[in-house]
């Protein structure tokens, strides 16, 4: 007992608060998220709902083809190989009925504005089934079938589950419902960003709040997230995988978390090929966690004094305040000590074993849920993702690689922040460059001011998702440009699968701005998000809806006339956005007032905090251990060392008697018991 306490005292310092939720449990994340984060999440959801109505139907990248692909499954037409399928008759009819083109050229994109006079009354709009029976021109190439069908299958199941759903709904209702389903997929992003930042920062309230505000500050994300697009399910599944990987990096190498991680990555692979970047990231996270556990175990063994062969406890290893140790002559020092001074017991034996079981389990689940699709592609078609014959090549640039690099870099950045519709309305240079500079600044600050190198390595690994996605996009588009001199396949939305990773780093950077300045960061982040959203809406709304010589009231009437929902529903969405914005402001002000209190590890003078549901049982075990230690001390006949003369020993229960009141030593033993019961996580240096 004494040598164990001395060994613990010799280890590196660890957080004084046992982290709540050291294992990845999604329901615990939902249960422990603070009200401010829930307010941000609900505000983001309301903003997405507003964007789903503000953007005219089919004025989003590839949205007509995405909707047609969903309805193909609703109608039971299957998922054929690329190049063998065109847009259905119903899909063509919906394009002609939507505010997409003009009366003379309904299938050619029109910039608007779209007036109420051109809108068909809601009760007269045809259903999708009626459009299928109406003669229409031949459809174009349906390139969406080159992707896996998970996103489209989920949407098809939801449509069929609606009473009178499927192809019996009006075409505008179908688009409106599918847009709301996409918004529901993207809505948890603030919650996921908070969960990752909260875990990586050991409970920083500022880091978690600022990370949750990052998705709200990207207007293009609100636009894409509220349109029919398979990127939205990829963003959700990649965000879930990112949070579980953060837990792995922090020492959770349990098989349950491996199953969660493999499941999320598998679902992402069943959504889009870009999810392949998550595979090496997850595997490397387990290798890092294993390497760190072994390094911590070696350090613990090197620092722990060797026990005497006869069983005599070694000399005291540490004389620091509050440390339990032993002295010469077999006398035990039972002075109270705290978890902050003692440190955890070290990594468990399971954490020190090579993570082949975790990787095999996660890999098997990943292949079963989504990896098999790409294996079949390679075996059957000879390509990871088959190309679509006859698909438009994109913008012609000639043999000008300088123009290509301009679109690749600046175009990607612009389309990451705000290039709305079919790149019809673009944010100006000032907000785009300012936002990009702030993202780089805060992530770099998180790297520079991280507590230790482990956090820096974790942040760099998280950054891999964005760089990996950009690299895949650049390689694919460069190959096409080299062959055809046309540029295509470049868009900022392809990088959104790494958004949660970026938000985590930005949140940690905001928390690293200083003890007092960091308190203001949530308010500044909220102000920036509101500014960018209002700026974007002020450009998009009048562009599509305000008629010539009209005002914003006329624009509201035009948007209401084309909307699949009633005017009362639109007013309700607007009121919800305003109310939730006020609630979010109150939450950010609360963070300003209380700062990081009760969120970061406790100072040495504060008590140990236990939040595990098994605390009561651990208390009883700790009392028994303390009683045994005290009985051994009394049996040795030696007084307590370094104690005041005439001091009475601490009252502890006799064998078989009732438990004594909990002492500070009991609290420390409880903390150590909790560390062992929770998997004996490796030390977290300050």
mmCIF file of C-alpha atoms in Angstrom, residues 77 303 366 443 502 588 607 651:
data_model
loop_
_atom_site.group_PDB
_atom_site.id
_atom_site.type_symbol
_atom_site.label_atom_id
_atom_site.label_comp_id
_atom_site.label_asym_id
_atom_site.label_seq_id
_atom_site.Cartn_x
_atom_site.Cartn_y
_atom_site.Cartn_z
ATOM 1 C CA UNK A 77 -36.007 2.155 -59.879
ATOM 2 C CA UNK A 303 10.323 6.567 -11.053
ATOM 3 C CA UNK A 366 -16.233 -0.258 -41.087
ATOM 4 C CA UNK A 443 -5.577 27.184 -34.764
ATOM 5 C CA UNK A 502 -11.128 22.690 -37.325
ATOM 6 C CA UNK A 588 -22.129 33.822 -23.822
ATOM 7 C CA UNK A 607 -11.168 18.868 -2.966
ATOM 8 C CA UNK A 651 -10.522 8.092 14.345
#
